[in-house]
Amino acid sequence: MKLTIIGTGYVGLVTGACFAEMGNTVTCVDIDKNKIAGLKKGILPIYEPGLESVVANNYRNGRLSFCTSLGDPTAESNVYFIAVGTPPGEDGSADLQYVLAVAREIGRHINDYTIVVDKSTVPVGTAGKVRDAIKDELSRRAANVPFDVVSNPEFLKEGAAVDDFMRPDRVIIGTDSEAVRKVMRDIYLPFMRNHERLLFMGVRDAEMSKYAGNAMLATKISFMNEIANLCERMGVDVENVRQGIGSDSRIGYSFIYPGAGYGGSCFPKDVKALIRMAKDHDFEPKVLNAVEARNEAQKHVLFEKISRRFGAKLKGKTIGLWGLAFKPGTDDVREASSVVLLRELIEAGASVKAYDPVAMPSAKREFPGDWLSSGRLQLVDEQYQALEGVDAMILVTEWKPFRHPDFGRIKKIMKAPVIIDGRNLYDPQLVREAGFEYSGIGR
């Protein structure tokens, strides 16, 4: 089938590459000329395990192509997936300007029956706005072209997106049209050889499902962080508590790991947007407000631990950071707890050495330039280099190379043997027996 994906960010590029992998002819469209030029040379704008080879293979075999305009002949199809960003506005609501701009562009180009698929994470009611935008452009052309708008939210985890797309837990399709159901089933059937996981529902139901799913996962994270903070004050090891409650099948082990708060491009944005939607409908979302408040507070926990150990003034202290990405498996530093921690450390007068296996280019691009130009932040090339001569080590992201380090080597190169474990990776007893001061989250 011929498919057009608009947007070559995280969602769009994974979607296009995986559809091409199943034999479809796919064109990915993006107005960013530099991004498209890079993709044609095999340079991806994001880091995602396994994605580079899928893109390269399908581009080489002619199933995947890239262009900068829907007017390009290669972009013509009868199924368009909108996969552009919906950044948060100042009030927390999702900014739909890019989605609606794409909808208008589609309206300027379609000539035959077309299915328009909302793949971006969009608020309830967006499909109607997309439909109106397309109709307006068709009216300007005096064109009578039939089309349908479908909600097909993505459920991809950064760091496992290719696997999630190729082997989905579920695929939600929001439509009231039987003809659209048939086309969408045909598109997704190759991903469901084992058993069908398609869920058909109303458009508004599908739009809400995405937000509700992310909000539920964010709630589990914030709840566990709340329990961890209470455990720390009561002399309880939260890791034992986590295993105790996770063994209950009604709760499970997923998303109940204490840490320094959730980040990335999805959870923070989607919780804020859902809160905004609730308030727009005169409903006070007390649970969601608490989830967001706990997460914002949790991002300060690591600095609070450093302050309790060294005092609020950190001039003359050097801190080593392991991890900058908001989680392992990605280069995404958006809304990462590392950003909050770095800002607090630098403002308190500390110098910082930091290392991340993947996110260093993103950090150089996203972090304030004066952090690096002033010399207060050094991004080093190797994990142990980040600990040379430092007064404390803070583990921020639980990358695999950090999980079983050489503590003997660490003790020799650090100025002071202080470890703050922001992801509870290490056994406190073993670390203390190795001669370190140790502090974790809720332990």
Short mmCIF file of C-alpha atoms in Angstrom, two decimals:
data_model
loop_
_atom_site.label_atom_id
_atom_site.label_comp_id
_atom_site.label_asym_id
_atom_site.label_seq_id
_atom_site.Cartn_x
_atom_site.Cartn_y
_atom_site.Cartn_z
CA MET A 1 0.00 0.00 0.00
CA LYS A 2 1.14 3.58 -0.65
CA LEU A 3 1.32 5.61 2.57
CA THR A 4 2.40 9.18 3.33
CA ILE A 5 3.74 10.15 6.76
CA ILE A 6 3.96 13.86 7.57
CA GLY A 7 6.65 14.56 10.15
CA THR A 8 9.99 12.82 10.58
CA GLY A 9 10.38 13.17 14.31
CA TYR A 10 10.23 10.38 16.82
CA VAL A 11 6.73 9.15 15.91
CA GLY A 12 6.77 9.88 12.18
CA LEU A 13 10.12 8.31 11.37
CA VAL A 14 9.46 5.14 13.38
CA THR A 15 5.98 4.83 11.83
CA GLY A 16 7.22 5.33 8.28
CA ALA A 17 10.20 3.00 8.63
CA CYS A 18 8.16 0.20 10.21
CA PHE A 19 5.37 0.42 7.61
CA ALA A 20 8.04 0.23 4.89
CA GLU A 21 9.59 -2.77 6.64
CA MET A 22 6.29 -4.62 6.08
CA GLY A 23 6.41 -4.01 2.33
CA ASN A 24 4.45 -0.77 2.00
CA THR A 25 5.69 2.07 -0.19
CA VAL A 26 6.13 4.97 2.22
CA THR A 27 7.03 8.62 1.77
CA CYS A 28 7.99 10.66 4.82
CA VAL A 29 7.47 14.40 4.41
CA ASP A 30 9.05 17.15 6.50
CA ILE A 31 9.46 20.86 5.80
CA ASP A 32 12.88 20.82 7.49
CA LYS A 33 15.18 20.62 4.46
CA ASN A 34 18.26 19.86 6.54
CA LYS A 35 16.52 16.95 8.24
CA ILE A 36 15.40 15.48 4.92
CA ALA A 37 18.85 15.95 3.39
CA GLY A 38 20.34 14.15 6.39
CA LEU A 39 17.87 11.27 6.15
CA LYS A 40 18.74 10.76 2.50
CA LYS A 41 22.36 10.40 3.61
CA GLY A 42 21.45 7.99 6.40
CA ILE A 43 21.73 10.56 9.19
CA LEU A 44 18.83 10.20 11.64
CA PRO A 45 17.56 13.19 13.65
CA ILE A 46 16.90 11.00 16.70
CA TYR A 47 18.53 8.08 18.49
CA GLU A 48 16.34 5.00 18.72
CA PRO A 49 17.77 1.47 19.02
CA GLY A 50 17.32 -0.51 15.81
CA LEU A 51 15.84 2.35 13.81
CA GLU A 52 18.92 3.28 11.79
CA SER A 53 19.18 -0.10 10.10
CA VAL A 54 15.44 -0.25 9.33
CA VAL A 55 15.56 3.20 7.73
CA ALA A 56 18.72 2.44 5.75
CA ASN A 57 17.51 -0.93 4.44
CA ASN A 58 14.14 0.34 3.28
CA TYR A 59 15.54 3.53 1.77
CA ARG A 60 18.10 1.48 -0.14
CA ASN A 61 15.40 -0.93 -1.37
CA GLY A 62 13.12 1.89 -2.54
CA ARG A 63 10.27 1.28 -0.11
CA LEU A 64 11.03 4.40 1.95
CA SER A 65 11.59 7.87 0.50
CA PHE A 66 11.83 11.41 1.86
CA CYS A 67 10.70 14.78 0.54
CA THR A 68 9.91 18.29 1.79
CA SER A 69 6.47 18.93 0.28
CA LEU A 70 3.12 17.21 -0.18
CA GLY A 71 3.28 18.59 -3.70
CA ASP A 72 6.12 16.21 -4.49
CA PRO A 73 4.83 13.36 -6.73
CA THR A 74 6.28 10.76 -4.37
CA ALA A 75 4.08 12.08 -1.54
CA GLU A 76 0.81 11.40 -3.33
CA SER A 77 -1.32 8.69 -1.73
CA ASN A 78 -4.79 8.02 -0.35
CA VAL A 79 -3.69 7.55 3.27
CA TYR A 80 -1.93 10.36 5.12
CA PHE A 81 -0.61 9.98 8.65
CA ILE A 82 -0.17 13.25 10.58
CA ALA A 83 2.79 12.78 12.93
CA VAL A 84 3.97 16.28 13.79
CA GLY A 85 4.66 17.72 17.23
CA THR A 86 2.06 19.05 19.66
CA PRO A 87 4.23 21.02 22.12
CA PRO A 88 2.66 22.33 25.32
CA GLY A 89 1.35 25.88 25.31
CA GLU A 90 1.86 28.29 28.19
CA ASP A 91 -1.36 27.08 29.83
CA GLY A 92 -0.37 23.40 29.45
CA SER A 93 -2.71 22.73 26.54
CA ALA A 94 -1.43 20.96 23.43
CA ASP A 95 -0.45 23.38 20.66
CA LEU A 96 -2.22 22.21 17.50
CA GLN A 97 -0.77 24.74 15.07
CA TYR A 98 1.43 22.17 13.31
CA VAL A 99 -1.31 19.55 13.11
CA LEU A 100 -3.78 22.02 11.62
CA ALA A 101 -1.18 23.43 9.23
CA VAL A 102 -0.66 19.90 7.90
CA ALA A 103 -4.42 19.39 7.64
CA ARG A 104 -4.73 22.54 5.53
CA GLU A 105 -1.85 21.40 3.34
CA ILE A 106 -3.58 18.05 2.80
CA GLY A 107 -6.74 19.92 1.80
CA ARG A 108 -4.76 21.78 -0.86
CA HIS A 109 -3.45 18.60 -2.48
CA ILE A 110 -5.96 15.73 -2.31
CA ASN A 111 -7.99 14.93 -5.42
CA ASP A 112 -9.48 11.51 -4.65
CA TYR A 113 -10.99 9.84 -1.60
CA THR A 114 -8.45 10.11 1.22
CA ILE A 115 -8.06 8.80 4.76
CA VAL A 116 -6.34 11.24 7.10
CA VAL A 117 -4.93 9.60 10.23
CA ASP A 118 -4.12 11.57 13.38
CA LYS A 119 -1.02 9.80 14.71
CA SER A 120 0.13 12.76 16.80
CA THR A 121 -0.98 12.93 20.42
CA VAL A 122 -3.89 15.36 20.24
CA PRO A 123 -6.66 16.48 22.62
CA VAL A 124 -10.20 15.16 22.42
CA GLY A 125 -12.00 16.93 19.60
CA THR A 126 -8.95 17.45 17.37
CA ALA A 127 -10.27 15.19 14.61
CA GLY A 128 -13.16 17.61 14.15
CA LYS A 129 -10.73 20.53 13.85
CA VAL A 130 -8.65 18.63 11.31
CA ARG A 131 -11.80 17.84 9.36
CA ASP A 132 -12.84 21.51 9.33
CA ALA A 133 -9.37 22.65 8.22
CA ILE A 134 -9.41 20.24 5.27
CA LYS A 135 -12.96 21.25 4.33
CA ASP A 136 -11.99 24.93 4.33
CA GLU A 137 -9.15 24.30 1.88
CA LEU A 138 -11.34 22.15 -0.35
CA SER A 139 -13.97 24.93 -0.38
CA ARG A 140 -11.33 27.44 -1.47
CA ARG A 141 -10.52 25.12 -4.37
CA ALA A 142 -14.21 24.53 -5.07
CA ALA A 143 -13.30 20.85 -4.89
CA ASN A 144 -15.70 18.11 -3.79
CA VAL A 145 -13.29 15.46 -2.54
CA PRO A 146 -14.52 12.89 0.00
CA PHE A 147 -12.28 12.10 2.97
CA ASP A 148 -12.36 10.63 6.46
CA VAL A 149 -10.39 11.61 9.57
CA VAL A 150 -9.23 8.80 11.85
CA SER A 151 -7.63 8.77 15.29
CA ASN A 152 -4.79 6.26 15.58
CA PRO A 153 -2.73 7.26 18.65
CA GLU A 154 0.81 5.96 19.02
CA PHE A 155 1.89 3.94 22.05
CA LEU A 156 5.65 3.83 21.54
CA LYS A 157 8.20 3.78 24.34
CA GLU A 158 11.37 5.73 23.65
CA GLY A 159 14.19 3.21 23.63
CA ALA A 160 11.90 0.40 22.42
CA ALA A 161 9.85 2.13 19.73
CA VAL A 162 10.72 -0.14 16.80
CA ASP A 163 9.86 -3.27 18.78
CA ASP A 164 6.67 -1.65 20.09
CA PHE A 165 5.55 -0.81 16.57
CA MET A 166 6.45 -4.19 15.09
CA ARG A 167 4.88 -6.12 17.98
CA PRO A 168 2.19 -3.84 19.45
CA ASP A 169 0.21 -4.59 22.61
CA ARG A 170 -2.76 -2.99 20.88
CA VAL A 171 -3.58 -0.71 17.97
CA ILE A 172 -6.42 1.70 18.63
CA ILE A 173 -8.42 2.98 15.67
CA GLY A 174 -11.01 5.71 16.22
CA THR A 175 -13.57 5.79 13.39
CA ASP A 176 -17.26 5.33 12.70
CA SER A 177 -16.74 4.26 9.08
CA GLU A 178 -16.80 0.60 8.12
CA ALA A 179 -14.81 1.37 4.96
CA VAL A 180 -12.08 3.03 7.04
CA ARG A 181 -12.03 0.06 9.40
CA LYS A 182 -11.30 -2.25 6.47
CA VAL A 183 -8.42 -0.10 5.19
CA MET A 184 -6.87 0.36 8.63
CA ARG A 185 -7.18 -3.37 9.34
CA ASP A 186 -5.39 -4.12 6.07
CA ILE A 187 -2.58 -1.69 7.00
CA TYR A 188 -1.99 -3.18 10.44
CA LEU A 189 -2.74 -6.87 9.81
CA PRO A 190 0.92 -7.72 8.97
CA PHE A 191 1.87 -6.69 12.50
CA MET A 192 -0.60 -9.17 14.01
CA ARG A 193 0.21 -12.59 12.66
CA ASN A 194 -0.03 -14.13 16.15
CA HIS A 195 -3.41 -12.67 17.08
CA GLU A 196 -5.33 -9.53 16.23
CA ARG A 197 -4.86 -6.64 18.62
CA LEU A 198 -6.93 -4.02 16.82
CA LEU A 199 -9.36 -2.08 18.98
CA PHE A 200 -11.99 -0.06 17.12
CA MET A 201 -13.85 2.71 18.90
CA GLY A 202 -15.18 6.21 18.42
CA VAL A 203 -12.79 8.98 17.38
CA ARG A 204 -13.08 10.90 20.66
CA ASP A 205 -12.65 7.67 22.64
CA ALA A 206 -9.40 6.93 20.81
CA GLU A 207 -8.11 10.46 21.40
CA MET A 208 -8.76 10.15 25.13
CA SER A 209 -7.23 6.66 25.35
CA LYS A 210 -3.76 7.99 24.62
CA TYR A 211 -3.90 10.65 27.34
CA ALA A 212 -5.51 8.32 29.88
CA GLY A 213 -2.85 5.66 29.26
CA ASN A 214 0.09 8.01 29.77
CA ALA A 215 -1.55 9.64 32.78
CA MET A 216 -2.06 6.23 34.39
CA LEU A 217 1.63 5.34 33.98
CA ALA A 218 2.70 8.75 35.27
CA THR A 219 0.42 8.21 38.27
CA LYS A 220 2.18 4.94 39.14
CA ILE A 221 5.57 6.68 38.98
CA SER A 222 4.50 9.60 41.16
CA PHE A 223 2.78 7.31 43.64
CA MET A 224 5.92 5.21 44.06
CA ASN A 225 8.07 8.29 44.48
CA GLU A 226 5.69 9.52 47.16
CA ILE A 227 5.97 6.20 48.98
CA ALA A 228 9.78 6.30 48.61
CA ASN A 229 10.00 9.71 50.26
CA LEU A 230 7.85 8.49 53.12
CA CYS A 231 9.95 5.32 53.48
CA GLU A 232 13.14 7.36 53.75
CA ARG A 233 11.69 9.37 56.64
CA MET A 234 10.49 6.22 58.43
CA GLY A 235 13.63 4.10 58.08
CA VAL A 236 12.06 1.73 55.55
CA ASP A 237 13.83 0.38 52.44
CA VAL A 238 11.51 1.19 49.56
CA GLU A 239 13.10 -1.50 47.37
CA ASN A 240 11.68 -4.19 49.64
CA VAL A 241 8.33 -2.41 49.59
CA ARG A 242 8.45 -2.23 45.78
CA GLN A 243 8.99 -5.98 45.52
CA GLY A 244 6.28 -6.59 48.08
CA ILE A 245 3.59 -4.67 46.22
CA GLY A 246 4.84 -5.58 42.73
CA SER A 247 4.27 -9.26 43.42
CA ASP A 248 0.54 -8.47 43.55
CA SER A 249 -0.68 -9.22 40.02
CA ARG A 250 -3.18 -6.39 40.28
CA ILE A 251 -0.28 -3.93 40.63
CA GLY A 252 2.69 -5.52 38.84
CA TYR A 253 6.30 -4.37 38.72
CA SER A 254 6.11 -1.97 35.78
CA PHE A 255 6.47 1.75 36.48
CA ILE A 256 6.91 1.40 40.24
CA TYR A 257 10.65 2.09 40.36
CA PRO A 258 11.49 5.07 42.60
CA GLY A 259 13.58 7.77 41.02
CA ALA A 260 14.01 11.46 40.38
CA GLY A 261 10.77 11.98 38.46
CA TYR A 262 9.53 11.23 34.96
CA GLY A 263 10.53 13.29 31.94
CA GLY A 264 10.71 13.07 28.15
CA SER A 265 8.41 14.26 25.42
CA CYS A 266 5.24 12.43 26.49
CA PHE A 267 4.35 12.09 30.18
CA PRO A 268 4.97 15.70 31.30
CA LYS A 269 3.25 17.17 28.25
CA ASP A 270 0.31 14.77 28.26
CA VAL A 271 -0.45 15.08 31.97
CA LYS A 272 -0.44 18.88 31.65
CA ALA A 273 -2.68 18.71 28.57
CA LEU A 274 -5.15 16.40 30.31
CA ILE A 275 -5.27 18.76 33.30
CA ARG A 276 -5.98 21.62 30.89
CA MET A 277 -8.75 19.64 29.19
CA ALA A 278 -10.34 18.91 32.55
CA LYS A 279 -10.29 22.56 33.58
CA ASP A 280 -11.71 23.60 30.21
CA HIS A 281 -14.69 21.41 31.06
CA ASP A 282 -15.09 22.83 34.58
CA PHE A 283 -13.66 19.73 36.25
CA GLU A 284 -10.92 19.86 38.88
CA PRO A 285 -8.55 16.89 38.26
CA LYS A 286 -7.31 16.40 41.82
CA VAL A 287 -5.43 13.17 41.18
CA LEU A 288 -3.71 14.53 38.05
CA ASN A 289 -2.78 17.74 39.87
CA ALA A 290 -1.16 15.65 42.60
CA VAL A 291 0.69 13.50 40.05
CA GLU A 292 2.20 16.56 38.40
CA ALA A 293 3.01 18.27 41.71
CA ARG A 294 4.80 15.19 43.07
CA ASN A 295 6.80 14.87 39.85
CA GLU A 296 7.91 18.49 39.89
CA ALA A 297 8.96 18.16 43.53
CA GLN A 298 10.74 14.85 42.86
CA LYS A 299 13.08 16.48 40.37
CA HIS A 300 14.60 18.47 43.25
CA VAL A 301 15.28 15.44 45.48
CA LEU A 302 18.82 14.77 44.23
CA PHE A 303 19.92 18.36 44.84
CA GLU A 304 18.33 18.26 48.29
CA LYS A 305 20.48 15.21 49.09
CA ILE A 306 23.63 17.00 47.94
CA SER A 307 22.68 20.06 49.97
CA ARG A 308 22.15 18.01 53.12
CA ARG A 309 25.62 16.50 52.67
CA PHE A 310 27.63 19.59 51.68
CA GLY A 311 25.40 22.56 52.52
CA ALA A 312 23.50 24.89 50.19
CA LYS A 313 26.66 26.70 49.04
CA LEU A 314 28.63 24.43 46.72
CA LYS A 315 31.36 26.75 45.50
CA GLY A 316 34.59 24.79 45.17
CA LYS A 317 32.75 21.46 44.94
CA THR A 318 32.79 19.30 41.83
CA ILE A 319 29.99 16.81 41.22
CA GLY A 320 30.13 13.88 38.79
CA LEU A 321 26.93 12.90 36.94
CA TRP A 322 26.26 9.58 35.30
CA GLY A 323 23.36 9.96 32.89
CA LEU A 324 21.63 12.91 31.23
CA ALA A 325 18.81 11.36 29.18
CA PHE A 326 15.45 11.12 30.91
CA LYS A 327 15.70 7.33 30.71
CA PRO A 328 18.03 4.73 29.17
CA GLY A 329 17.68 3.82 25.50
CA THR A 330 17.16 7.37 24.24
CA ASP A 331 19.05 10.61 23.67
CA ASP A 332 16.06 12.69 24.80
CA VAL A 333 16.85 15.21 27.55
CA ARG A 334 13.54 17.06 27.35
CA GLU A 335 12.01 17.51 30.81
CA ALA A 336 14.78 15.27 32.21
CA SER A 337 15.53 15.42 35.93
CA SER A 338 19.20 15.93 34.98
CA VAL A 339 18.35 19.38 33.62
CA VAL A 340 16.77 20.49 36.91
CA LEU A 341 19.67 19.03 38.90
CA LEU A 342 22.31 20.69 36.71
CA ARG A 343 20.65 24.07 36.99
CA GLU A 344 20.51 23.82 40.78
CA LEU A 345 24.10 22.61 41.09
CA ILE A 346 25.47 25.36 38.85
CA GLU A 347 23.41 28.07 40.54
CA ALA A 348 24.73 26.86 43.92
CA GLY A 349 28.30 27.36 42.67
CA ALA A 350 29.27 23.77 41.90
CA SER A 351 31.22 22.56 38.90
CA VAL A 352 29.88 19.46 37.15
CA LYS A 353 31.39 16.69 35.07
CA ALA A 354 28.78 14.66 33.20
CA TYR A 355 28.67 11.62 30.95
CA ASP A 356 25.90 9.86 29.04
CA PRO A 357 26.44 6.99 26.58
CA VAL A 358 24.05 8.48 23.98
CA ALA A 359 22.69 11.89 24.98
CA MET A 360 25.85 14.01 24.77
CA PRO A 361 24.97 15.58 21.37
CA SER A 362 21.44 16.32 22.62
CA ALA A 363 22.85 17.87 25.78
CA LYS A 364 25.15 20.15 23.79
CA ARG A 365 22.19 21.19 21.66
CA GLU A 366 19.56 21.58 24.38
CA PHE A 367 21.43 22.83 27.46
CA PRO A 368 22.03 26.58 27.95
CA GLY A 369 25.22 27.61 26.16
CA ASP A 370 26.66 29.44 29.16
CA TRP A 371 26.74 26.20 31.16
CA LEU A 372 29.41 24.89 28.81
CA SER A 373 31.13 28.14 27.84
CA SER A 374 31.65 29.10 31.50
CA GLY A 375 33.35 25.80 32.22
CA ARG A 376 30.87 25.03 35.00
CA LEU A 377 29.68 21.99 33.04
CA GLN A 378 32.08 19.59 31.35
CA LEU A 379 30.68 16.88 29.09
CA VAL A 380 33.34 14.17 29.15
CA ASP A 381 33.98 11.24 26.82
CA GLU A 382 34.07 8.32 29.24
CA GLN A 383 32.06 7.39 32.33
CA TYR A 384 34.97 7.14 34.79
CA GLN A 385 36.40 10.42 33.52
CA ALA A 386 33.26 12.07 34.93
CA LEU A 387 34.32 10.94 38.44
CA GLU A 388 37.94 12.03 38.47
CA GLY A 389 38.54 14.34 41.43
CA VAL A 390 34.85 14.86 42.24
CA ASP A 391 33.35 15.37 45.68
CA ALA A 392 30.29 13.23 44.93
CA MET A 393 28.85 11.02 42.24
CA ILE A 394 25.16 11.21 41.31
CA LEU A 395 23.59 8.45 39.23
CA VAL A 396 20.74 10.02 37.23
CA THR A 397 20.00 7.56 34.39
CA GLU A 398 20.16 3.77 34.78
CA TRP A 399 22.10 2.92 31.62
CA LYS A 400 23.42 -0.66 31.50
CA PRO A 401 27.13 0.35 31.62
CA PHE A 402 26.42 2.03 34.98
CA ARG A 403 24.78 -1.00 36.59
CA HIS A 404 27.88 -2.92 37.68
CA PRO A 405 30.75 -0.43 37.91
CA ASP A 406 34.24 -0.93 39.34
CA PHE A 407 33.77 0.58 42.80
CA GLY A 408 37.45 0.07 43.64
CA ARG A 409 38.43 2.20 40.69
CA ILE A 410 35.76 4.78 41.52
CA LYS A 411 37.03 5.17 45.07
CA LYS A 412 40.59 5.73 43.87
CA ILE A 413 39.68 8.51 41.42
CA MET A 414 37.06 10.37 43.48
CA LYS A 415 38.10 13.11 45.86
CA ALA A 416 35.45 12.04 48.37
CA PRO A 417 33.63 8.65 48.41
CA VAL A 418 30.03 9.91 48.22
CA ILE A 419 27.47 8.20 45.99
CA ILE A 420 23.91 9.40 45.49
CA ASP A 421 21.96 6.74 43.64
CA GLY A 422 19.03 8.42 41.91
CA ARG A 423 17.67 5.15 40.49
CA ASN A 424 18.39 2.68 43.31
CA LEU A 425 20.68 0.61 41.09
CA TYR A 426 23.15 -0.37 43.76
CA ASP A 427 22.99 -2.51 46.88
CA PRO A 428 23.48 -0.03 49.76
CA GLN A 429 25.28 -2.57 51.93
CA LEU A 430 27.79 -3.51 49.23
CA VAL A 431 28.48 0.13 48.39
CA ARG A 432 29.01 1.03 52.04
CA GLU A 433 31.24 -2.00 52.57
CA ALA A 434 33.34 -0.69 49.67
CA GLY A 435 33.96 2.44 51.73
CA PHE A 436 31.39 4.86 50.32
CA GLU A 437 28.74 7.07 51.84
CA TYR A 438 25.55 6.00 50.09
CA SER A 439 22.12 7.57 49.66
CA GLY A 440 19.34 6.32 47.41
CA ILE A 441 15.72 7.22 46.79
CA GLY A 442 13.69 6.03 49.75
CA ARG A 443 16.55 4.07 51.30
#
